[in-house]
Amino acid sequence: MSASPGAAEIRIANRPDLRQQHGFVHGGVLGYLADNALTFAGGLALGGDALTAEFKVNYVRPATGAAVTARAEAVATTRRQAVCRCELWSVAEDGTEVLVAVGQGTIVAAGPTRTGSAPA
């Protein structure tokens, strides 16, 4: 995992227990990665603890590589919320990446924000 102000990257290895009946990484695993990357990016942009208010994922193609990487960034931030987007990439053994899903979510401050106030 890596992180910077308003951005986060999470990677998970493609293992047999994460695959669905056709051998692709399960959509629920991709949703899990998207949700976590979005929330990390939003929390970093908000400067504190954060929760997902909502998110969606559009699946582009099956994830079949050795790993899946989720990269998220905050694209619009207010004092209480951050709208974030995420791209999920299937990563082959040789490092080649293929886009497999795109996500977007709204992340809200769960505790004190940079200004020291808690959300209502």
Short mmCIF file of N, CA and C in Angstrom, two decimals:
data_model
loop_
_atom_site.label_atom_id
_atom_site.label_comp_id
_atom_site.label_asym_id
_atom_site.label_seq_id
_atom_site.Cartn_x
_atom_site.Cartn_y
_atom_site.Cartn_z
N MET A 1 0.85 -1.19 0.00
CA MET A 1 0.00 0.00 0.00
C MET A 1 0.88 1.24 0.00
N SER A 2 0.42 2.27 -0.68
CA SER A 2 1.08 3.56 -0.62
C SER A 2 0.02 4.64 -0.48
N ALA A 3 0.44 5.77 0.06
CA ALA A 3 -0.51 6.86 0.27
C ALA A 3 0.21 8.19 0.19
N SER A 4 -0.54 9.20 -0.23
CA SER A 4 -0.08 10.59 -0.24
C SER A 4 -1.31 11.45 0.01
N PRO A 5 -1.14 12.75 0.21
CA PRO A 5 -2.31 13.58 0.50
C PRO A 5 -3.40 13.44 -0.58
N GLY A 6 -4.54 12.88 -0.20
CA GLY A 6 -5.66 12.73 -1.12
C GLY A 6 -5.55 11.58 -2.10
N ALA A 7 -4.62 10.66 -1.90
CA ALA A 7 -4.47 9.53 -2.82
C ALA A 7 -4.03 8.29 -2.06
N ALA A 8 -4.43 7.12 -2.58
CA ALA A 8 -4.04 5.86 -1.96
C ALA A 8 -3.97 4.77 -3.01
N GLU A 9 -3.10 3.80 -2.77
CA GLU A 9 -2.97 2.64 -3.64
C GLU A 9 -2.92 1.39 -2.77
N ILE A 10 -3.73 0.40 -3.15
CA ILE A 10 -3.80 -0.88 -2.44
C ILE A 10 -3.65 -1.99 -3.47
N ARG A 11 -2.89 -3.02 -3.11
CA ARG A 11 -2.71 -4.16 -4.02
C ARG A 11 -3.01 -5.45 -3.26
N ILE A 12 -3.63 -6.38 -3.97
CA ILE A 12 -3.90 -7.69 -3.40
C ILE A 12 -3.50 -8.75 -4.43
N ALA A 13 -2.89 -9.82 -3.95
CA ALA A 13 -2.50 -10.93 -4.83
C ALA A 13 -3.74 -11.69 -5.28
N ASN A 14 -3.74 -12.15 -6.50
CA ASN A 14 -4.82 -12.97 -7.04
C ASN A 14 -4.59 -14.40 -6.54
N ARG A 15 -5.45 -14.84 -5.62
CA ARG A 15 -5.35 -16.17 -5.02
C ARG A 15 -6.61 -16.98 -5.38
N PRO A 16 -6.51 -18.30 -5.38
CA PRO A 16 -7.67 -19.13 -5.71
C PRO A 16 -8.91 -18.82 -4.86
N ASP A 17 -8.74 -18.50 -3.58
CA ASP A 17 -9.90 -18.25 -2.72
C ASP A 17 -10.57 -16.90 -3.00
N LEU A 18 -10.00 -16.08 -3.87
CA LEU A 18 -10.61 -14.79 -4.23
C LEU A 18 -11.28 -14.83 -5.60
N ARG A 19 -11.31 -15.99 -6.22
CA ARG A 19 -11.85 -16.11 -7.58
C ARG A 19 -13.27 -16.67 -7.56
N GLN A 20 -14.03 -16.28 -8.58
CA GLN A 20 -15.37 -16.82 -8.74
C GLN A 20 -15.31 -18.07 -9.63
N GLN A 21 -16.48 -18.60 -10.02
CA GLN A 21 -16.56 -19.89 -10.69
C GLN A 21 -15.88 -19.94 -12.07
N HIS A 22 -15.62 -18.79 -12.69
CA HIS A 22 -14.97 -18.76 -14.00
C HIS A 22 -13.47 -18.49 -13.90
N GLY A 23 -12.96 -18.37 -12.67
CA GLY A 23 -11.54 -18.18 -12.44
C GLY A 23 -11.10 -16.73 -12.38
N PHE A 24 -12.03 -15.79 -12.49
CA PHE A 24 -11.70 -14.36 -12.41
C PHE A 24 -11.77 -13.90 -10.96
N VAL A 25 -11.02 -12.84 -10.63
CA VAL A 25 -11.14 -12.26 -9.29
C VAL A 25 -12.60 -11.84 -9.10
N HIS A 26 -13.19 -12.23 -7.99
CA HIS A 26 -14.61 -11.98 -7.73
C HIS A 26 -14.90 -10.48 -7.68
N GLY A 27 -16.06 -10.08 -8.19
CA GLY A 27 -16.47 -8.69 -8.16
C GLY A 27 -16.54 -8.12 -6.76
N GLY A 28 -16.87 -8.95 -5.78
CA GLY A 28 -16.91 -8.49 -4.40
C GLY A 28 -15.52 -8.11 -3.89
N VAL A 29 -14.50 -8.81 -4.35
CA VAL A 29 -13.12 -8.48 -3.97
C VAL A 29 -12.74 -7.15 -4.60
N LEU A 30 -13.12 -6.95 -5.87
CA LEU A 30 -12.84 -5.67 -6.54
C LEU A 30 -13.57 -4.53 -5.83
N GLY A 31 -14.82 -4.77 -5.41
CA GLY A 31 -15.57 -3.76 -4.67
C GLY A 31 -14.92 -3.44 -3.33
N TYR A 32 -14.42 -4.47 -2.65
CA TYR A 32 -13.70 -4.29 -1.38
C TYR A 32 -12.46 -3.40 -1.58
N LEU A 33 -11.69 -3.71 -2.62
CA LEU A 33 -10.49 -2.90 -2.90
C LEU A 33 -10.87 -1.46 -3.22
N ALA A 34 -11.89 -1.28 -4.06
CA ALA A 34 -12.32 0.08 -4.42
C ALA A 34 -12.77 0.85 -3.19
N ASP A 35 -13.61 0.23 -2.37
CA ASP A 35 -14.12 0.90 -1.17
C ASP A 35 -12.98 1.32 -0.25
N ASN A 36 -12.04 0.43 -0.01
CA ASN A 36 -10.92 0.76 0.88
C ASN A 36 -10.03 1.84 0.30
N ALA A 37 -9.70 1.75 -0.98
CA ALA A 37 -8.84 2.78 -1.59
C ALA A 37 -9.54 4.14 -1.60
N LEU A 38 -10.84 4.15 -1.93
CA LEU A 38 -11.60 5.40 -1.92
C LEU A 38 -11.62 6.02 -0.53
N THR A 39 -11.85 5.19 0.49
CA THR A 39 -11.94 5.70 1.86
C THR A 39 -10.60 6.20 2.37
N PHE A 40 -9.52 5.49 2.04
CA PHE A 40 -8.19 5.98 2.43
C PHE A 40 -7.90 7.32 1.76
N ALA A 41 -8.15 7.42 0.44
CA ALA A 41 -7.89 8.67 -0.28
C ALA A 41 -8.73 9.81 0.28
N GLY A 42 -10.02 9.54 0.52
CA GLY A 42 -10.90 10.57 1.07
C GLY A 42 -10.50 10.98 2.47
N GLY A 43 -10.15 10.01 3.31
CA GLY A 43 -9.72 10.32 4.66
C GLY A 43 -8.45 11.16 4.68
N LEU A 44 -7.52 10.83 3.79
CA LEU A 44 -6.29 11.62 3.70
C LEU A 44 -6.59 13.04 3.21
N ALA A 45 -7.51 13.18 2.28
CA ALA A 45 -7.88 14.51 1.78
C ALA A 45 -8.60 15.34 2.85
N LEU A 46 -9.38 14.65 3.71
CA LEU A 46 -10.12 15.34 4.76
C LEU A 46 -9.27 15.59 6.00
N GLY A 47 -8.13 14.95 6.08
CA GLY A 47 -7.23 15.17 7.21
C GLY A 47 -7.64 14.46 8.47
N GLY A 48 -8.42 13.39 8.38
CA GLY A 48 -8.81 12.67 9.58
C GLY A 48 -9.52 11.38 9.27
N ASP A 49 -10.15 10.83 10.27
CA ASP A 49 -10.89 9.58 10.15
C ASP A 49 -12.06 9.77 9.20
N ALA A 50 -12.37 8.74 8.40
CA ALA A 50 -13.42 8.89 7.39
C ALA A 50 -14.20 7.59 7.22
N LEU A 51 -15.40 7.74 6.67
CA LEU A 51 -16.29 6.62 6.36
C LEU A 51 -16.82 6.79 4.93
N THR A 52 -17.17 5.68 4.32
CA THR A 52 -17.79 5.72 2.99
C THR A 52 -19.27 6.04 3.15
N ALA A 53 -19.74 7.09 2.48
CA ALA A 53 -21.17 7.39 2.46
C ALA A 53 -21.85 6.63 1.32
N GLU A 54 -21.17 6.49 0.20
CA GLU A 54 -21.69 5.72 -0.93
C GLU A 54 -20.55 5.48 -1.91
N PHE A 55 -20.67 4.41 -2.69
CA PHE A 55 -19.73 4.18 -3.79
C PHE A 55 -20.35 3.26 -4.82
N LYS A 56 -19.80 3.30 -6.00
CA LYS A 56 -20.24 2.40 -7.07
C LYS A 56 -19.01 1.94 -7.83
N VAL A 57 -19.17 0.80 -8.49
CA VAL A 57 -18.09 0.24 -9.29
C VAL A 57 -18.66 -0.16 -10.65
N ASN A 58 -17.96 0.23 -11.70
CA ASN A 58 -18.26 -0.25 -13.04
C ASN A 58 -17.19 -1.26 -13.42
N TYR A 59 -17.60 -2.49 -13.68
CA TYR A 59 -16.66 -3.53 -14.09
C TYR A 59 -16.43 -3.42 -15.59
N VAL A 60 -15.17 -3.35 -15.99
CA VAL A 60 -14.79 -3.14 -17.39
C VAL A 60 -14.47 -4.46 -18.08
N ARG A 61 -13.67 -5.29 -17.40
CA ARG A 61 -13.31 -6.61 -17.93
C ARG A 61 -12.86 -7.49 -16.77
N PRO A 62 -12.81 -8.81 -16.97
CA PRO A 62 -12.41 -9.70 -15.88
C PRO A 62 -10.98 -9.46 -15.41
N ALA A 63 -10.77 -9.60 -14.12
CA ALA A 63 -9.44 -9.48 -13.52
C ALA A 63 -8.81 -10.87 -13.48
N THR A 64 -7.70 -11.05 -14.19
CA THR A 64 -7.09 -12.36 -14.31
C THR A 64 -5.60 -12.38 -13.99
N GLY A 65 -4.98 -11.27 -13.71
CA GLY A 65 -3.54 -11.19 -13.51
C GLY A 65 -3.08 -11.80 -12.20
N ALA A 66 -1.82 -11.58 -11.89
CA ALA A 66 -1.22 -12.09 -10.66
C ALA A 66 -1.67 -11.29 -9.44
N ALA A 67 -2.10 -10.05 -9.67
CA ALA A 67 -2.53 -9.17 -8.58
C ALA A 67 -3.53 -8.16 -9.13
N VAL A 68 -4.20 -7.46 -8.23
CA VAL A 68 -5.08 -6.35 -8.60
C VAL A 68 -4.64 -5.15 -7.77
N THR A 69 -4.48 -4.01 -8.43
CA THR A 69 -4.11 -2.77 -7.76
C THR A 69 -5.26 -1.78 -7.89
N ALA A 70 -5.62 -1.15 -6.77
CA ALA A 70 -6.63 -0.09 -6.75
C ALA A 70 -5.92 1.22 -6.47
N ARG A 71 -6.11 2.21 -7.35
CA ARG A 71 -5.53 3.54 -7.16
C ARG A 71 -6.67 4.54 -7.07
N ALA A 72 -6.73 5.27 -5.96
CA ALA A 72 -7.81 6.23 -5.74
C ALA A 72 -7.26 7.60 -5.45
N GLU A 73 -8.06 8.61 -5.80
CA GLU A 73 -7.69 9.99 -5.49
C GLU A 73 -8.95 10.80 -5.24
N ALA A 74 -8.80 11.80 -4.37
CA ALA A 74 -9.88 12.74 -4.12
C ALA A 74 -9.92 13.73 -5.28
N VAL A 75 -11.10 13.93 -5.85
CA VAL A 75 -11.22 14.87 -6.97
C VAL A 75 -11.94 16.15 -6.58
N ALA A 76 -12.69 16.12 -5.47
CA ALA A 76 -13.35 17.33 -4.95
C ALA A 76 -13.53 17.15 -3.45
N THR A 77 -13.10 18.14 -2.69
CA THR A 77 -13.15 18.04 -1.23
C THR A 77 -13.76 19.29 -0.63
N THR A 78 -14.68 19.08 0.30
CA THR A 78 -15.19 20.17 1.13
C THR A 78 -14.70 19.91 2.54
N ARG A 79 -15.18 20.68 3.49
CA ARG A 79 -14.76 20.48 4.88
C ARG A 79 -15.22 19.13 5.42
N ARG A 80 -16.34 18.61 4.92
CA ARG A 80 -16.93 17.40 5.49
C ARG A 80 -16.91 16.18 4.59
N GLN A 81 -16.69 16.38 3.28
CA GLN A 81 -16.74 15.22 2.40
C GLN A 81 -15.74 15.34 1.26
N ALA A 82 -15.41 14.19 0.71
CA ALA A 82 -14.52 14.13 -0.45
C ALA A 82 -15.15 13.20 -1.47
N VAL A 83 -15.27 13.66 -2.70
CA VAL A 83 -15.69 12.80 -3.80
C VAL A 83 -14.41 12.25 -4.40
N CYS A 84 -14.34 10.93 -4.49
CA CYS A 84 -13.11 10.26 -4.92
C CYS A 84 -13.40 9.33 -6.09
N ARG A 85 -12.38 9.10 -6.91
CA ARG A 85 -12.50 8.12 -7.99
C ARG A 85 -11.37 7.11 -7.83
N CYS A 86 -11.61 5.94 -8.41
CA CYS A 86 -10.67 4.84 -8.26
C CYS A 86 -10.61 4.04 -9.56
N GLU A 87 -9.41 3.62 -9.91
CA GLU A 87 -9.22 2.70 -11.03
C GLU A 87 -8.63 1.42 -10.47
N LEU A 88 -9.14 0.28 -10.92
CA LEU A 88 -8.63 -1.01 -10.52
C LEU A 88 -7.96 -1.66 -11.72
N TRP A 89 -6.73 -2.13 -11.50
CA TRP A 89 -5.89 -2.66 -12.56
C TRP A 89 -5.50 -4.09 -12.27
N SER A 90 -5.67 -4.98 -13.25
CA SER A 90 -5.14 -6.33 -13.18
C SER A 90 -3.66 -6.24 -13.55
N VAL A 91 -2.80 -6.82 -12.71
CA VAL A 91 -1.36 -6.72 -12.93
C VAL A 91 -0.81 -8.11 -13.26
N ALA A 92 -0.23 -8.24 -14.44
CA ALA A 92 0.36 -9.51 -14.88
C ALA A 92 1.70 -9.74 -14.19
N GLU A 93 2.21 -10.95 -14.28
CA GLU A 93 3.51 -11.30 -13.70
C GLU A 93 4.62 -10.36 -14.19
N ASP A 94 4.55 -9.91 -15.46
CA ASP A 94 5.59 -9.04 -16.02
C ASP A 94 5.36 -7.56 -15.70
N GLY A 95 4.32 -7.26 -14.90
CA GLY A 95 4.03 -5.88 -14.50
C GLY A 95 3.07 -5.15 -15.41
N THR A 96 2.68 -5.76 -16.53
CA THR A 96 1.71 -5.15 -17.43
C THR A 96 0.38 -4.99 -16.71
N GLU A 97 -0.24 -3.82 -16.88
CA GLU A 97 -1.51 -3.53 -16.22
C GLU A 97 -2.63 -3.38 -17.24
N VAL A 98 -3.81 -3.90 -16.87
CA VAL A 98 -5.01 -3.78 -17.69
C VAL A 98 -6.13 -3.27 -16.79
N LEU A 99 -6.83 -2.22 -17.22
CA LEU A 99 -7.94 -1.67 -16.45
C LEU A 99 -9.07 -2.69 -16.37
N VAL A 100 -9.54 -2.98 -15.15
CA VAL A 100 -10.62 -3.96 -14.97
C VAL A 100 -11.88 -3.36 -14.36
N ALA A 101 -11.76 -2.22 -13.68
CA ALA A 101 -12.94 -1.60 -13.07
C ALA A 101 -12.63 -0.14 -12.73
N VAL A 102 -13.71 0.64 -12.64
CA VAL A 102 -13.62 2.05 -12.27
C VAL A 102 -14.65 2.30 -11.17
N GLY A 103 -14.24 3.00 -10.13
CA GLY A 103 -15.16 3.29 -9.03
C GLY A 103 -15.21 4.76 -8.70
N GLN A 104 -16.27 5.15 -8.03
CA GLN A 104 -16.41 6.51 -7.54
C GLN A 104 -17.17 6.44 -6.22
N GLY A 105 -16.82 7.32 -5.29
CA GLY A 105 -17.51 7.32 -4.02
C GLY A 105 -17.45 8.65 -3.30
N THR A 106 -18.35 8.79 -2.34
CA THR A 106 -18.38 9.96 -1.47
C THR A 106 -17.93 9.50 -0.09
N ILE A 107 -16.89 10.15 0.42
CA ILE A 107 -16.29 9.81 1.69
C ILE A 107 -16.56 10.98 2.65
N VAL A 108 -16.99 10.67 3.86
CA VAL A 108 -17.33 11.72 4.83
C VAL A 108 -16.44 11.63 6.06
N ALA A 109 -16.20 12.78 6.66
CA ALA A 109 -15.40 12.84 7.88
C ALA A 109 -16.15 12.13 9.00
N ALA A 110 -15.44 11.28 9.74
CA ALA A 110 -16.06 10.52 10.83
C ALA A 110 -15.73 11.09 12.20
N GLY A 111 -14.76 11.94 12.25
CA GLY A 111 -14.33 12.51 13.52
C GLY A 111 -13.89 13.93 13.29
N PRO A 112 -13.07 14.45 14.17
CA PRO A 112 -12.58 15.82 13.98
C PRO A 112 -11.87 15.98 12.64
N THR A 113 -12.17 17.07 11.96
CA THR A 113 -11.52 17.38 10.70
C THR A 113 -10.34 18.31 10.97
N ARG A 114 -9.70 18.77 9.91
CA ARG A 114 -8.55 19.66 10.07
C ARG A 114 -8.88 20.89 10.90
N THR A 115 -10.14 21.33 10.81
CA THR A 115 -10.54 22.52 11.56
C THR A 115 -10.87 22.20 13.01
N GLY A 116 -10.89 20.88 13.34
CA GLY A 116 -11.16 20.49 14.71
C GLY A 116 -12.63 20.28 15.02
N SER A 117 -13.50 20.43 14.03
CA SER A 117 -14.92 20.24 14.29
C SER A 117 -15.35 18.86 13.78
N ALA A 118 -16.30 18.27 14.46
CA ALA A 118 -16.85 16.99 14.06
C ALA A 118 -18.05 17.23 13.17
N PRO A 119 -18.34 16.30 12.25
CA PRO A 119 -19.51 16.47 11.40
C PRO A 119 -20.80 16.38 12.21
N ALA A 120 -21.81 17.04 11.73
CA ALA A 120 -23.10 17.01 12.43
C ALA A 120 -23.87 15.77 12.08
#
